[in-house]
C-alpha positions as a Markdown table, in Angstrom:
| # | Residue | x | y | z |
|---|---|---|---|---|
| 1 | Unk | -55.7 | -27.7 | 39.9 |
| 2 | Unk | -53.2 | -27.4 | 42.8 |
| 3 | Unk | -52.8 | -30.8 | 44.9 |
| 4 | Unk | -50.2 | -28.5 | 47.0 |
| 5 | Unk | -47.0 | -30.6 | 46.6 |
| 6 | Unk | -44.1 | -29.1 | 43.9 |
| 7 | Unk | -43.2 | -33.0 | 44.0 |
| 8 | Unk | -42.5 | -33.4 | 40.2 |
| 9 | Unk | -42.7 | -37.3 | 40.6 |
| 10 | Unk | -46.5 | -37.1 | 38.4 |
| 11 | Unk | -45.3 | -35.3 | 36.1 |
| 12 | Unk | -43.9 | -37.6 | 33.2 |
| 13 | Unk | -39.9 | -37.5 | 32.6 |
| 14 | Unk | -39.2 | -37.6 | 28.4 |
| 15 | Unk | -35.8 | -39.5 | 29.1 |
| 16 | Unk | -37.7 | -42.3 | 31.2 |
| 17 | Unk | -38.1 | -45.1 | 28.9 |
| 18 | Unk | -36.1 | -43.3 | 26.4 |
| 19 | Unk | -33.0 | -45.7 | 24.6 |
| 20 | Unk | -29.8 | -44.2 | 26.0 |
| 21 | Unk | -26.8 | -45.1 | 24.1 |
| 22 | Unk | -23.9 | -46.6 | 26.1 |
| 23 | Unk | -20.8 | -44.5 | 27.5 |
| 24 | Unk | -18.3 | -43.8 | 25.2 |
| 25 | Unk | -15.0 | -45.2 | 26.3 |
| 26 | Unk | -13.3 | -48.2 | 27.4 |
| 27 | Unk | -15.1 | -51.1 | 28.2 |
| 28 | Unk | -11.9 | -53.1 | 29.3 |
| 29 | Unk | -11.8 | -54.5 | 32.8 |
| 30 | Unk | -11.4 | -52.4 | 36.0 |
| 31 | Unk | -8.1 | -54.3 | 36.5 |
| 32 | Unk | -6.8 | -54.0 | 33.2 |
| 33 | Unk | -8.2 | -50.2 | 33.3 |
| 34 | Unk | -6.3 | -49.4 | 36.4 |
| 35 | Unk | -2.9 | -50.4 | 35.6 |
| 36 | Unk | -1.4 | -48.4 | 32.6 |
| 37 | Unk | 0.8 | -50.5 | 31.0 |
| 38 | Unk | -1.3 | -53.2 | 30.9 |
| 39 | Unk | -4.3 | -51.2 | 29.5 |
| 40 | Unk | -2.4 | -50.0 | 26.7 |
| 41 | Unk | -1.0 | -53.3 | 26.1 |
| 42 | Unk | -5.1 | -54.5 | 26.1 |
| 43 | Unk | -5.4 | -51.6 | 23.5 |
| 44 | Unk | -2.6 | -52.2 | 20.9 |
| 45 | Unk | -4.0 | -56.0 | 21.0 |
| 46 | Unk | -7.6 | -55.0 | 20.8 |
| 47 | Unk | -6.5 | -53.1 | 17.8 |
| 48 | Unk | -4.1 | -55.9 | 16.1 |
| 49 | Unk | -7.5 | -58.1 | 16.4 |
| 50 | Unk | -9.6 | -55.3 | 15.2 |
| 51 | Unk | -7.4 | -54.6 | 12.2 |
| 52 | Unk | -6.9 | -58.6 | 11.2 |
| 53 | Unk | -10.6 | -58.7 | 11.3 |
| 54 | Unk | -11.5 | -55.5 | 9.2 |
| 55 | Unk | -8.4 | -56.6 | 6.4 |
| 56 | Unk | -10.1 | -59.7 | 6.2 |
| 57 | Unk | -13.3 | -58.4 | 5.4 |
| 58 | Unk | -11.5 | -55.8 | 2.8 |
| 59 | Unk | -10.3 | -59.1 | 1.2 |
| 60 | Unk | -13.4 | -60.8 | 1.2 |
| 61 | Unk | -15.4 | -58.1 | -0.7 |
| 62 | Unk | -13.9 | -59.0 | -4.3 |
| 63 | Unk | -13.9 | -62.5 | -3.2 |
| 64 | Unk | -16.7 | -64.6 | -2.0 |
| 65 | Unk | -17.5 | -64.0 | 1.3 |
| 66 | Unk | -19.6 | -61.3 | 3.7 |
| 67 | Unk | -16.9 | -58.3 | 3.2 |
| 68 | Unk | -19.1 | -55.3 | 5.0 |
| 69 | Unk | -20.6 | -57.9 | 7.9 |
| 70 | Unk | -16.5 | -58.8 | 8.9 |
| 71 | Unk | -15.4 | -55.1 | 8.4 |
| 72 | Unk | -18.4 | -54.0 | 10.6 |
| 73 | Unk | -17.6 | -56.7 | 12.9 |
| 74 | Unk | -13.7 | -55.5 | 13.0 |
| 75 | Unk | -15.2 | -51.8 | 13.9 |
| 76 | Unk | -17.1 | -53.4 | 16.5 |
| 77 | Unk | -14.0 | -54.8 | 17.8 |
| 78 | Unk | -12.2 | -52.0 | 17.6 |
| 79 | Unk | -15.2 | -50.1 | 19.5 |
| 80 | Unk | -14.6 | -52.0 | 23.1 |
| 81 | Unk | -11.8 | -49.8 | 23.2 |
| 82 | Unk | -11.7 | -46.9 | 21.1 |
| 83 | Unk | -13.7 | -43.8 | 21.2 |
| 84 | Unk | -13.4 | -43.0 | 17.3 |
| 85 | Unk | -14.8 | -46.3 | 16.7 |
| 86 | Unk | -17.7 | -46.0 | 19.0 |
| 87 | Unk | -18.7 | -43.1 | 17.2 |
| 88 | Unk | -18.6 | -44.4 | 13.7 |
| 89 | Unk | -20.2 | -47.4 | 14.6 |
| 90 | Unk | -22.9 | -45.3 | 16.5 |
| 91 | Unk | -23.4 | -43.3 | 13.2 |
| 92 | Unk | -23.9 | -46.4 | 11.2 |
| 93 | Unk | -26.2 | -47.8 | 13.1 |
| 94 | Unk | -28.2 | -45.0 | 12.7 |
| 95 | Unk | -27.7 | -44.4 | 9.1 |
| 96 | Unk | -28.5 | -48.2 | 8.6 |
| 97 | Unk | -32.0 | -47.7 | 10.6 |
| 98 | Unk | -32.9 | -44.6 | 8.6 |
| 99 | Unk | -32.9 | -46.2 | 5.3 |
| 100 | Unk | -34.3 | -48.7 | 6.6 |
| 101 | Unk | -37.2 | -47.1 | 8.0 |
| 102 | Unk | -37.5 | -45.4 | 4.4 |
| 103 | Unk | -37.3 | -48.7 | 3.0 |
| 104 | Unk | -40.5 | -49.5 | 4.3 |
| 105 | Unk | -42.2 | -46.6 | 3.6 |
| 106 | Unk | -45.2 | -47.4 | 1.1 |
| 107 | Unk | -44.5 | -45.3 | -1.5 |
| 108 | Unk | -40.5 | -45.8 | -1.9 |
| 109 | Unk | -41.4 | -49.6 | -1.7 |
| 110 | Unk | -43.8 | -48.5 | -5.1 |
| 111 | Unk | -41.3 | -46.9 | -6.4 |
| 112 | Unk | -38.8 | -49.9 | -6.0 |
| 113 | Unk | -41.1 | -52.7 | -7.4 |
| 114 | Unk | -42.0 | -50.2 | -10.6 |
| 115 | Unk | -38.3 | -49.7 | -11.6 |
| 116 | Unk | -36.9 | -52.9 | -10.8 |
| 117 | Unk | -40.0 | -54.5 | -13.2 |
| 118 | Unk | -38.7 | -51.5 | -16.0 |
| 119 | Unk | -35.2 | -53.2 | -15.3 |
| 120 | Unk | -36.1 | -56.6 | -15.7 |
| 121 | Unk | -38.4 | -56.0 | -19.0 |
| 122 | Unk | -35.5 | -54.0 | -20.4 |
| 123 | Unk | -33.4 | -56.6 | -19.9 |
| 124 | Unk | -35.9 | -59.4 | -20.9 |
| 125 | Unk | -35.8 | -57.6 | -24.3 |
| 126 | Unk | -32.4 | -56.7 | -25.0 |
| 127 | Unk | -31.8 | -60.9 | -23.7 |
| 128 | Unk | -34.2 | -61.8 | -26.8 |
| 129 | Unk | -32.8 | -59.2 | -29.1 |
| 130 | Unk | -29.5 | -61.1 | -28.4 |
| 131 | Unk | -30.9 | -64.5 | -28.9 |
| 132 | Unk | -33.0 | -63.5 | -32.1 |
| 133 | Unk | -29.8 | -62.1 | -33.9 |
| 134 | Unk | -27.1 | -64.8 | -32.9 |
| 135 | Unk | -29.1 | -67.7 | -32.0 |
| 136 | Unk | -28.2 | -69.9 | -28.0 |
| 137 | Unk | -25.1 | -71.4 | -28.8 |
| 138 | Unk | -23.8 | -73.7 | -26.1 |
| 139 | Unk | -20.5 | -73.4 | -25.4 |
| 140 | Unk | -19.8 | -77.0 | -25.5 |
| 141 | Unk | -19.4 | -79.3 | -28.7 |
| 142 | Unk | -21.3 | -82.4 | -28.5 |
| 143 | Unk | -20.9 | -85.0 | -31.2 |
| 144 | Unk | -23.6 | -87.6 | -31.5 |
């Protein structure tokens, strides 16, 4: 049915309402941004920060600590600033909400519970095996 206007403000828009990612680029101040010198001096800081940050995660992942949530937050450091980063970080984040989606799909959650209960029997046995053949020893002496 014609209504007689070619308006196309009825007709629904599909990027309306859609998520739109940020602009990639810097996201230093306009007055650091317009004054060359100073914006690259912003960038080689942003970066020194951004690499302490990530070699203190790469140091905490043999040691106690949350390793991957300092290096991530090092990338997102490094992403105020720098392009490259923006995009790696962009691609994690959607690699992180993929598997997490399939995650929570019914049948790989199935799948999950059934061979971490196979893992847990298996070692349940080969723990009792253990203890059968060599007996618990405790690895202190106590004399009463």
């Amino acid at each position: 049915m014609n209504t007689g206007s070619n308006d196309p403000a009825g007709v629904a828009d599909p990027a309306v309402g859609a998520k739109t990612e940020p602009p990639l680029g810097s996201r230093a101040p306009e007055f650091v941004q317009a004054r060359k010198m100073l914006h690259l001096s912003w960038q080689v800081g942003v970066f020194i920060v951004g690499l302490a940050v990530v070699v203190a995660g790469i140091i905490m992942l043999p040691l106690p600590g949350p390793g991957w949530l300092v290096i991530f937050g090092g990338m997102a450091i490094w992403a105020t600033e720098f392009v490259w980063a923006q995009l790696v970080l962009r691609w994690t984040k959607r690699k992180v909400t993929e598997a997490a989606q399939r995650a929570l799909d019914p049948k790989v959650r199935r799948r999950n519970i059934i061979l971490t209960t196979i893992g847990l029997v298996i070692v349940a046995v080969l723990v009792a095996i253990y203890v059968w053949k060599f007996g618990i020893a405790m690895p202190w002496k106590i004399k009463e």
